[in-house]
PDB file of C-alpha atoms in Angstrom:
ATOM      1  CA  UNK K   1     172.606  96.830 101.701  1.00  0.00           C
ATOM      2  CA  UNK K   2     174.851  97.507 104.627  1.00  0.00           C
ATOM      3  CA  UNK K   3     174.674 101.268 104.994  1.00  0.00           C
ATOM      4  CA  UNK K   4     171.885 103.495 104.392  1.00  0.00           C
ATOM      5  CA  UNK K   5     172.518 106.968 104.800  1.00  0.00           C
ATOM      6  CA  UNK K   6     169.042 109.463 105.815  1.00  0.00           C
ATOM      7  CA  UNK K   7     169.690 113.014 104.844  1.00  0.00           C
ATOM      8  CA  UNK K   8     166.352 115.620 105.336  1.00  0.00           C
ATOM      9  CA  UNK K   9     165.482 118.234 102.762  1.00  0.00           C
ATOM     10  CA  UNK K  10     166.132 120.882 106.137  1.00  0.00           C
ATOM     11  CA  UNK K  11     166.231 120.601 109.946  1.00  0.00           C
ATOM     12  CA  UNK K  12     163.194 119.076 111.306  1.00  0.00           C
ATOM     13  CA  UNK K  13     161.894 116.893 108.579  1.00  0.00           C
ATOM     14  CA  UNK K  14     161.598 113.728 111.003  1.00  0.00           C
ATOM     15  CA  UNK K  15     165.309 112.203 109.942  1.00  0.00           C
ATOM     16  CA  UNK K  16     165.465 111.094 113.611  1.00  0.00           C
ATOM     17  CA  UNK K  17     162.150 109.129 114.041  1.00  0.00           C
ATOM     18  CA  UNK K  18     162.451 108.067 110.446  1.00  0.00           C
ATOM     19  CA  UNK K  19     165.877 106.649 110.969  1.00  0.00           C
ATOM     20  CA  UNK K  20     164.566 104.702 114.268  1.00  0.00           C
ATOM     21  CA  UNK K  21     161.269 103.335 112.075  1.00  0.00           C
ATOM     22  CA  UNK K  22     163.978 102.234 109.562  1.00  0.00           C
ATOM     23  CA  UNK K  23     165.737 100.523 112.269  1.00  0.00           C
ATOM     24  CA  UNK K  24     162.485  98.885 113.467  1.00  0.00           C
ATOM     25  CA  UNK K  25     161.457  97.644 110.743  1.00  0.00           C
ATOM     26  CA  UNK K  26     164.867  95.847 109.973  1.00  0.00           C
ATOM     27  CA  UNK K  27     165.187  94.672 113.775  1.00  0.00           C
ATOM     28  CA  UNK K  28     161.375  92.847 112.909  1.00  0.00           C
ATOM     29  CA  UNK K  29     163.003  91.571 109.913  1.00  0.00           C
ATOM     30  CA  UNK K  30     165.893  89.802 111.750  1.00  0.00           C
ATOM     31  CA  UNK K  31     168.205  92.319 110.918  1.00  0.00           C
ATOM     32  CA  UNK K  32     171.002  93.428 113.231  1.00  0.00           C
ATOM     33  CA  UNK K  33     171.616  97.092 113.538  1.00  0.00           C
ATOM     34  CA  UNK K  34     173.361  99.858 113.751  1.00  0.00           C
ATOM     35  CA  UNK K  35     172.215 103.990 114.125  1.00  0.00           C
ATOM     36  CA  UNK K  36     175.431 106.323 113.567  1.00  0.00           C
ATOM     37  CA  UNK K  37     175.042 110.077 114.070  1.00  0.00           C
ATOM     38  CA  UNK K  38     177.593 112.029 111.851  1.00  0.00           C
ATOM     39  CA  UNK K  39     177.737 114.950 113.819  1.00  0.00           C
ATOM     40  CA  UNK K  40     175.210 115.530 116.866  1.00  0.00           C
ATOM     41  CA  UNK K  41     174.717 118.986 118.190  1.00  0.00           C
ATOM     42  CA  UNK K  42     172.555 120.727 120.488  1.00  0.00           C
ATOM     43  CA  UNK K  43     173.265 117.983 123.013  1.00  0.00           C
ATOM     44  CA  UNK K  44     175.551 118.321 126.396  1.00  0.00           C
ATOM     45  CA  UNK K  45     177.767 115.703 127.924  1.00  0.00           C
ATOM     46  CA  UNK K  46     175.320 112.800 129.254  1.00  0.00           C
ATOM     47  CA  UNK K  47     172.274 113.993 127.707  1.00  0.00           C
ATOM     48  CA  UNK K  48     170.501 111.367 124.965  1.00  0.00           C
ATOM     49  CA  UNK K  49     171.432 112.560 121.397  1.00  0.00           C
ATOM     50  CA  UNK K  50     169.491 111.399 118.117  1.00  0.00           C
ATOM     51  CA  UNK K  51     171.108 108.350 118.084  1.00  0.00           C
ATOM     52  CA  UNK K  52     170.126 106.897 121.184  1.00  0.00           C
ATOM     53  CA  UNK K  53     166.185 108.715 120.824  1.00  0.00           C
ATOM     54  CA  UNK K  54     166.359 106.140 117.721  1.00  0.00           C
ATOM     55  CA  UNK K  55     167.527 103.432 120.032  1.00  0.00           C
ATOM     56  CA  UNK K  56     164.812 104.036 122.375  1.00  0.00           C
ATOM     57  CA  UNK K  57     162.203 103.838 119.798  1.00  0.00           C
ATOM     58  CA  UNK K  58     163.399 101.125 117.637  1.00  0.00           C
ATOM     59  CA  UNK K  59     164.493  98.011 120.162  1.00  0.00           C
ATOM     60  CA  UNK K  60     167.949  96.263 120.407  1.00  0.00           C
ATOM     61  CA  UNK K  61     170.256  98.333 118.374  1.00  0.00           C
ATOM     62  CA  UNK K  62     173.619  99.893 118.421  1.00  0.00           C
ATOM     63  CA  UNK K  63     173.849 103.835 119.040  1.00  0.00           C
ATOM     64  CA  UNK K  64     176.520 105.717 118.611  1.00  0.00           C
ATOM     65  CA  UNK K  65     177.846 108.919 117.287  1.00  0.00           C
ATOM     66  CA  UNK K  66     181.169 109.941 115.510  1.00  0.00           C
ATOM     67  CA  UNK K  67     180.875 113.958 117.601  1.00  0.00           C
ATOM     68  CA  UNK K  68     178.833 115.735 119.779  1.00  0.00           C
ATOM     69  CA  UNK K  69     178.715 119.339 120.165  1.00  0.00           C
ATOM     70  CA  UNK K  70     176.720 121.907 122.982  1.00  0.00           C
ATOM     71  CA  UNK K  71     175.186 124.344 120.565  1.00  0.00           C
ATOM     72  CA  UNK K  72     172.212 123.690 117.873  1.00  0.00           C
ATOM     73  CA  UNK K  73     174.189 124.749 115.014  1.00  0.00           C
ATOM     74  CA  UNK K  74     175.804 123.350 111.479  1.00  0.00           C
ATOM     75  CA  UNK K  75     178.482 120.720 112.689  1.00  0.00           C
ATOM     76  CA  UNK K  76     181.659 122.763 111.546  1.00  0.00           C
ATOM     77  CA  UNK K  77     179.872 126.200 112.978  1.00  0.00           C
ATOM     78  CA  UNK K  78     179.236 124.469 116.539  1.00  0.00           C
ATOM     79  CA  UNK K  79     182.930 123.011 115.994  1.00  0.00           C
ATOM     80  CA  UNK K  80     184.310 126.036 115.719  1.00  0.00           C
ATOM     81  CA  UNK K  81     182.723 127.822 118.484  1.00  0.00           C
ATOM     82  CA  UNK K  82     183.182 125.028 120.847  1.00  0.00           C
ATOM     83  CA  UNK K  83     187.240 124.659 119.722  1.00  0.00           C
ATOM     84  CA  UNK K  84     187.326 121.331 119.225  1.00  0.00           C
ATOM     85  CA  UNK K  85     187.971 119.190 116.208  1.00  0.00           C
ATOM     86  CA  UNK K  86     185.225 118.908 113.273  1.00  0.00           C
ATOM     87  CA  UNK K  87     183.642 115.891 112.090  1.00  0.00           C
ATOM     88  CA  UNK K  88     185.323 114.976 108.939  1.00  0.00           C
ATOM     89  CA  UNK K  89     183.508 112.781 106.020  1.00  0.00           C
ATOM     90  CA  UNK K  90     186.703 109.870 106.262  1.00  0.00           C
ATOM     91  CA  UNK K  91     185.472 110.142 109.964  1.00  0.00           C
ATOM     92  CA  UNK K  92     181.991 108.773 109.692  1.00  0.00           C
ATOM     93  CA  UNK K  93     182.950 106.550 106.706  1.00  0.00           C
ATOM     94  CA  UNK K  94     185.648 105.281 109.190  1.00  0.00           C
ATOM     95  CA  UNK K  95     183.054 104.877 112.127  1.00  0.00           C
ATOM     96  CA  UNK K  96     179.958 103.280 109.858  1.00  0.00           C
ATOM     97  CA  UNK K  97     182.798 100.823 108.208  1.00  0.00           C
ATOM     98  CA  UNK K  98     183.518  99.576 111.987  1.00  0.00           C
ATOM     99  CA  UNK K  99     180.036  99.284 112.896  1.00  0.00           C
ATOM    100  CA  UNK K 100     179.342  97.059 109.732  1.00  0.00           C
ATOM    101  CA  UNK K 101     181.438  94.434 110.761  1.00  0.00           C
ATOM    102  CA  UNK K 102     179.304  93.346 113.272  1.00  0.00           C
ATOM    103  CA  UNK K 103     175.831  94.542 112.056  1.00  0.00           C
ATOM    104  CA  UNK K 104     173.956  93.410 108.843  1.00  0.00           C
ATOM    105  CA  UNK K 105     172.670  97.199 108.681  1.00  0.00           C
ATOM    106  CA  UNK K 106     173.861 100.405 109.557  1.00  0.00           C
ATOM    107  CA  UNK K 107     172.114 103.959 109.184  1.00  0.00           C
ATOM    108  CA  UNK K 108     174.206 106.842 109.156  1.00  0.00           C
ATOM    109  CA  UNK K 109     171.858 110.157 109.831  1.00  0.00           C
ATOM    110  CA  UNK K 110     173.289 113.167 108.945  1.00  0.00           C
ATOM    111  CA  UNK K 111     172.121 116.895 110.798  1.00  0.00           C
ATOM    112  CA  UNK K 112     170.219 118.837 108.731  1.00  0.00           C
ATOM    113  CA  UNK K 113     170.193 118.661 104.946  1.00  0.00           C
ATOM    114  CA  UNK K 114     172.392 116.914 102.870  1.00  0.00           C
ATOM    115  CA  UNK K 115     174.851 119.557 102.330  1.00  0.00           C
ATOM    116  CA  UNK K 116     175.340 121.066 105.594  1.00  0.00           C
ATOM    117  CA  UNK K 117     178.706 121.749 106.223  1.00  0.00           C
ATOM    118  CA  UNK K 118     180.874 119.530 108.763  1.00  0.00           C
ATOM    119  CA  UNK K 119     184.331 121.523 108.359  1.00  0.00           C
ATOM    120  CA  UNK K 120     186.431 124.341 107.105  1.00  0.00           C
ATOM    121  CA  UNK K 121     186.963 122.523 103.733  1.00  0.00           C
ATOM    122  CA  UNK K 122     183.649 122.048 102.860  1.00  0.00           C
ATOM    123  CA  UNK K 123     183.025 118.330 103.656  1.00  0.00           C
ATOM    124  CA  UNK K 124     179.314 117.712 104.046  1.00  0.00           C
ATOM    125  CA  UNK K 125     177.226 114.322 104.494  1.00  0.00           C
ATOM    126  CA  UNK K 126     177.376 113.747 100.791  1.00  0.00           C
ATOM    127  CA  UNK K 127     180.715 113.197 100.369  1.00  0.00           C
ATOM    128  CA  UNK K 128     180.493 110.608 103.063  1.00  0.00           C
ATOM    129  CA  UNK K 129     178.110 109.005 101.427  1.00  0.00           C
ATOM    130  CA  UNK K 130     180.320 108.722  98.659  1.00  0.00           C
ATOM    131  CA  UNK K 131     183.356 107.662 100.512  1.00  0.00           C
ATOM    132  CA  UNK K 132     180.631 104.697 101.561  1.00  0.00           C
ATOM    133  CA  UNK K 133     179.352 104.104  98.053  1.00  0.00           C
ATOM    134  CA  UNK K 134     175.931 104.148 100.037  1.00  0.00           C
ATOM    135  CA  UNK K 135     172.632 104.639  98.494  1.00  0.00           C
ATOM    136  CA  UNK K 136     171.105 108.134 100.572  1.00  0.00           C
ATOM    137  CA  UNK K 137     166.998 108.232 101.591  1.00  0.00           C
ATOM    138  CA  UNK K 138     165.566 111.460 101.782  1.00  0.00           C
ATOM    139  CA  UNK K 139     163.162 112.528 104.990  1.00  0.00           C
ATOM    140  CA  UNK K 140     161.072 115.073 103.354  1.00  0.00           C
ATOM    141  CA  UNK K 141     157.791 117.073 104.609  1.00  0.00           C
ATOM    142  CA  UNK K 142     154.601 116.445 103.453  1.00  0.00           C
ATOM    143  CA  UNK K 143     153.225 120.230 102.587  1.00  0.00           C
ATOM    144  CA  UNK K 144     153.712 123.402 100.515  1.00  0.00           C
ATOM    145  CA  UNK K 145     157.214 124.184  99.440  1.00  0.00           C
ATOM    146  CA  UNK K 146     158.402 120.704  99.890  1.00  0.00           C
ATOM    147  CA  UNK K 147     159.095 120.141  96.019  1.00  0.00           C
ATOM    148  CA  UNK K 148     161.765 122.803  95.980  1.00  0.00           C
ATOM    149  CA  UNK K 149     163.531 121.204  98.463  1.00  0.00           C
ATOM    150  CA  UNK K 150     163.134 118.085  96.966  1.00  0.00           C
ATOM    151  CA  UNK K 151     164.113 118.701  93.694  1.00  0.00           C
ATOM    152  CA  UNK K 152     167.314 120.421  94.728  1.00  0.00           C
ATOM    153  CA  UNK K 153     168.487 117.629  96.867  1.00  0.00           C
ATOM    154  CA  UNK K 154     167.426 114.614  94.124  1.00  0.00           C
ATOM    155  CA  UNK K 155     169.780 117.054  91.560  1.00  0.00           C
ATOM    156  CA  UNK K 156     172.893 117.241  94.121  1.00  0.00           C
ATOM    157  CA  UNK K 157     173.064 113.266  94.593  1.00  0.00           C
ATOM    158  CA  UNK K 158     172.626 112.910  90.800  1.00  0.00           C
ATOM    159  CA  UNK K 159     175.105 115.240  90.490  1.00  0.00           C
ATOM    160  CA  UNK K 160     177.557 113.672  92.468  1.00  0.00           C
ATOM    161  CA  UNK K 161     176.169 110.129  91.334  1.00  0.00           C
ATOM    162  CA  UNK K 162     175.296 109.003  94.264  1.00  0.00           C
ATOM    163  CA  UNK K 163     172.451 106.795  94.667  1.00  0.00           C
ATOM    164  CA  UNK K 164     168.974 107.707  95.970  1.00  0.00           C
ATOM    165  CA  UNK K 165     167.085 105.209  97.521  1.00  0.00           C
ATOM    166  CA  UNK K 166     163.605 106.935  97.550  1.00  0.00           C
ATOM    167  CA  UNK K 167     161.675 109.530  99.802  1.00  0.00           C
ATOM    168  CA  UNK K 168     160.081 109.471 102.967  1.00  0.00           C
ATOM    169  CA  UNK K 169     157.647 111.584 104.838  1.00  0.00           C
ATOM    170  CA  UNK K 170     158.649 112.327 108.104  1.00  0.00           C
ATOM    171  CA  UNK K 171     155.655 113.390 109.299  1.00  0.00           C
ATOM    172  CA  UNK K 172     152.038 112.871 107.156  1.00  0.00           C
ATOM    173  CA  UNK K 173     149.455 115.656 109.002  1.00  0.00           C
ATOM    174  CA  UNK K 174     145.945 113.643 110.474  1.00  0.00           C
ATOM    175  CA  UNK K 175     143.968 116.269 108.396  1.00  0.00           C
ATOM    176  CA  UNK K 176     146.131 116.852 105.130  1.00  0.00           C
ATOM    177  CA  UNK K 177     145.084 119.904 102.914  1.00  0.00           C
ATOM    178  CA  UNK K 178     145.836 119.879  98.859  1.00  0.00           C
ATOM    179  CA  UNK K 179     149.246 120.673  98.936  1.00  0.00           C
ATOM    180  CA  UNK K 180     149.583 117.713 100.880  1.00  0.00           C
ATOM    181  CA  UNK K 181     147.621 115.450  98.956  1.00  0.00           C
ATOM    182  CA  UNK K 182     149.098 116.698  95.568  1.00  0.00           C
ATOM    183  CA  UNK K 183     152.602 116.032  97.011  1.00  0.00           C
ATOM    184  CA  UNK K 184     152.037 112.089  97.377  1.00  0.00           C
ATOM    185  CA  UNK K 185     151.973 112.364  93.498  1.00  0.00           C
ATOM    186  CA  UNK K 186     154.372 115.373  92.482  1.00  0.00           C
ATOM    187  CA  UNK K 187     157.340 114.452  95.376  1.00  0.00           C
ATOM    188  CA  UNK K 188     158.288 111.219  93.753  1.00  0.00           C
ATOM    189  CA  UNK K 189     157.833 112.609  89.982  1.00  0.00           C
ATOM    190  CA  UNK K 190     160.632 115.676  90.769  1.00  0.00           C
ATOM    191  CA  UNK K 191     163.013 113.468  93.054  1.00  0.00           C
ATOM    192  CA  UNK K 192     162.710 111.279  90.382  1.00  0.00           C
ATOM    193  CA  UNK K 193     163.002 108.593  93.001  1.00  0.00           C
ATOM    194  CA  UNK K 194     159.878 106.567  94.787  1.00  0.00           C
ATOM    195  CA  UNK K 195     158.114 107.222  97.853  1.00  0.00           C
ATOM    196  CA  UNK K 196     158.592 104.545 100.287  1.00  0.00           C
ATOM    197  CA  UNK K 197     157.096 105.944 103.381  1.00  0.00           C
ATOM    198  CA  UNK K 198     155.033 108.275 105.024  1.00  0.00           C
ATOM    199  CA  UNK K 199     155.163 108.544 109.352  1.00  0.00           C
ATOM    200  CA  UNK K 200     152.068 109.959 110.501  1.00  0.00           C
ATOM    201  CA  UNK K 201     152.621 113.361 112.785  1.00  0.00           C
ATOM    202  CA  UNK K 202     153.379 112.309 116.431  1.00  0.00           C
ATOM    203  CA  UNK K 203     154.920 109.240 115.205  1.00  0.00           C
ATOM    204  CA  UNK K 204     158.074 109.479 118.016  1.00  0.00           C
ATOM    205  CA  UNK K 205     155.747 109.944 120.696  1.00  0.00           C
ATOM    206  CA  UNK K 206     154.097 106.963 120.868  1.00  0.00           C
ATOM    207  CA  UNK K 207     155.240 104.074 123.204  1.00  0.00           C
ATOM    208  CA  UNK K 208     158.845 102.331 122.095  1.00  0.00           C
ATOM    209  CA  UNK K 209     156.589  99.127 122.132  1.00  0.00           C
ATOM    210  CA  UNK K 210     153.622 100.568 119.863  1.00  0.00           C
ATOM    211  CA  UNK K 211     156.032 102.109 117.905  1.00  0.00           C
ATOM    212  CA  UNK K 212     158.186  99.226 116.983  1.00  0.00           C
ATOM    213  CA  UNK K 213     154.457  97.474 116.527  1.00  0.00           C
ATOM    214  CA  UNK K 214     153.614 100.026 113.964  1.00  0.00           C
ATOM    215  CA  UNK K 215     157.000 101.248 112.145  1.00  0.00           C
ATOM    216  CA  UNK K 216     157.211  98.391 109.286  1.00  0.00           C
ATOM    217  CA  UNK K 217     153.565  99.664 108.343  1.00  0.00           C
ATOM    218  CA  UNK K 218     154.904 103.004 107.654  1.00  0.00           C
ATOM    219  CA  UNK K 219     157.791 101.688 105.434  1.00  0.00           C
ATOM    220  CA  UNK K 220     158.148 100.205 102.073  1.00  0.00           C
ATOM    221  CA  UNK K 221     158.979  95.904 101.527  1.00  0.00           C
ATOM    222  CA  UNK K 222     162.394  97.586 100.496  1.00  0.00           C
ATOM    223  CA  UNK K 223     162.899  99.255 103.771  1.00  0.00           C
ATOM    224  CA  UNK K 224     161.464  96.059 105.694  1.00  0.00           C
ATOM    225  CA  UNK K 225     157.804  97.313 105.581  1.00  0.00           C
ATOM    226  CA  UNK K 226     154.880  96.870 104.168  1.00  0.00           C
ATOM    227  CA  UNK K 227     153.763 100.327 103.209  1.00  0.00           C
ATOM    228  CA  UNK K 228     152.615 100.646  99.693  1.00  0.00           C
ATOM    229  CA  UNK K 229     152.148 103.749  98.073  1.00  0.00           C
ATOM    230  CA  UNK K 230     149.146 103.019  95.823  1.00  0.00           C
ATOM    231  CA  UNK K 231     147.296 102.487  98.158  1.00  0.00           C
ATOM    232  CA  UNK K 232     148.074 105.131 100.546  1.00  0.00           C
ATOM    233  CA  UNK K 233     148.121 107.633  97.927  1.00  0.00           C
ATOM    234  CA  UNK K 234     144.003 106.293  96.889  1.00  0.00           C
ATOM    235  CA  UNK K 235     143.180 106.419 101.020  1.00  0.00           C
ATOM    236  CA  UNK K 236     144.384 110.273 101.385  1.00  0.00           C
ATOM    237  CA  UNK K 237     142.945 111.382  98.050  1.00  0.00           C
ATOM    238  CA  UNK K 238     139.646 110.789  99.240  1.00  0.00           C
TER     239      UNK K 238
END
């Protein structure tokens, strides 16, 4: 696998510390890699963007970003207000393709959900992913209305045939109530897609070196972990 692209069911699912555990885990592996933003935003000149907060956390990897613009907004929206060009999906296919010539692995992380808008014509995340033939993870949270968001963004890549690699939790509460619980067994049944993670909250405030420590226990063997889902799913019913 030499892309993986991590798309959120919404805006502060956890894509970002997700995307640097995924990183972690593949650096531990002996994996060399790569973290591509598609579009950062929010972010001034000089100031640390997603990419390089994954960077931080995760050890020796590349960071870099295809755009960056000043205000928190959808890509194309904070393009248009700032006048400058909009992030285009042949632009971070072009950008990820580079970056794989010299890493084994390279995550793409999109902003926001999957189809958030990057231009005037529509182009979103997806369609990158397409352009990349990449299979797409999906950062998800852990409690109530989480399936709806789910199940709409598992029926978009099937839609557009694009593979799903599985679901992870960006952030699993210390004390999680019943919706919570329920979830570990109803998220991968609508996705239709496994689980292959779960980050406990606060995960991306720990230490870089207790995080790298403690990412590939968080992750799946397919994401470079050892996370299995059985046997989370038995601990948390309890």
């Amino acid at each position: 696998m030499a892309f993986l692209v991590v798309t959120g069911t919404g805006t502060e699912v956890g894509k970002t510390v997700v995307t640097a555990a995924l990183a972690a885990a593949a650096v531990a592996a002996g994996r060399s890699v790569a973290v591509l933003k598609a579009a950062q935003t929010g972010v001034g000149p000089g100031e640390a963007g997603d990419a390089a907060e994954a960077a931080r956390l995760a050890g020796p990897v590349t960071a870099a970003e295809v755009a960056r613009y000043p205000e928190p907004l959808a890509p194309g929206t904070a393009a248009r207000r700032a006048g400058r060009a909009p992030v285009r999906p042949y632009d971070v296919a072009e950008a990820a393709d580079k970056l794989a010539t010299e890493h084994d692995l390279v995550l793409v992380e999109g902003a926001g959900g999957l189809l958030v808008r990057f231009d005037a014509d529509g182009g979103t995340l997806a369609d990158a992913a397409g352009l990349l033939t990449a299979p797409v993870l999906v950062v998800v949270r852990a409690g109530l209305g989480t399936l709806n968001d789910t199940e709409l963004t598992a029926r978009e890549l099937r839609r557009r045939g694009l593979e799903q690699a599985g679901l992870v939790i960006g952030s699993w509460p210390a004390g999680p109530d019943l919706a919570a619980r329920c979830n570990l067994t109803d998220l991968p049944e609508v996705a239709g897609a496994p689980l292959l993670g779960a980050l406990p909250e606060g995960a991306g405030l720990r230490t870089p070196a207790a995080f790298r420590r403690a990412a590939p226990g968080w992750l799946a063997p397919r994401l470079h972990g050892t996370w299995d889902a059985g046997v989370f799913r038995a601990r948390e019913a309890r």
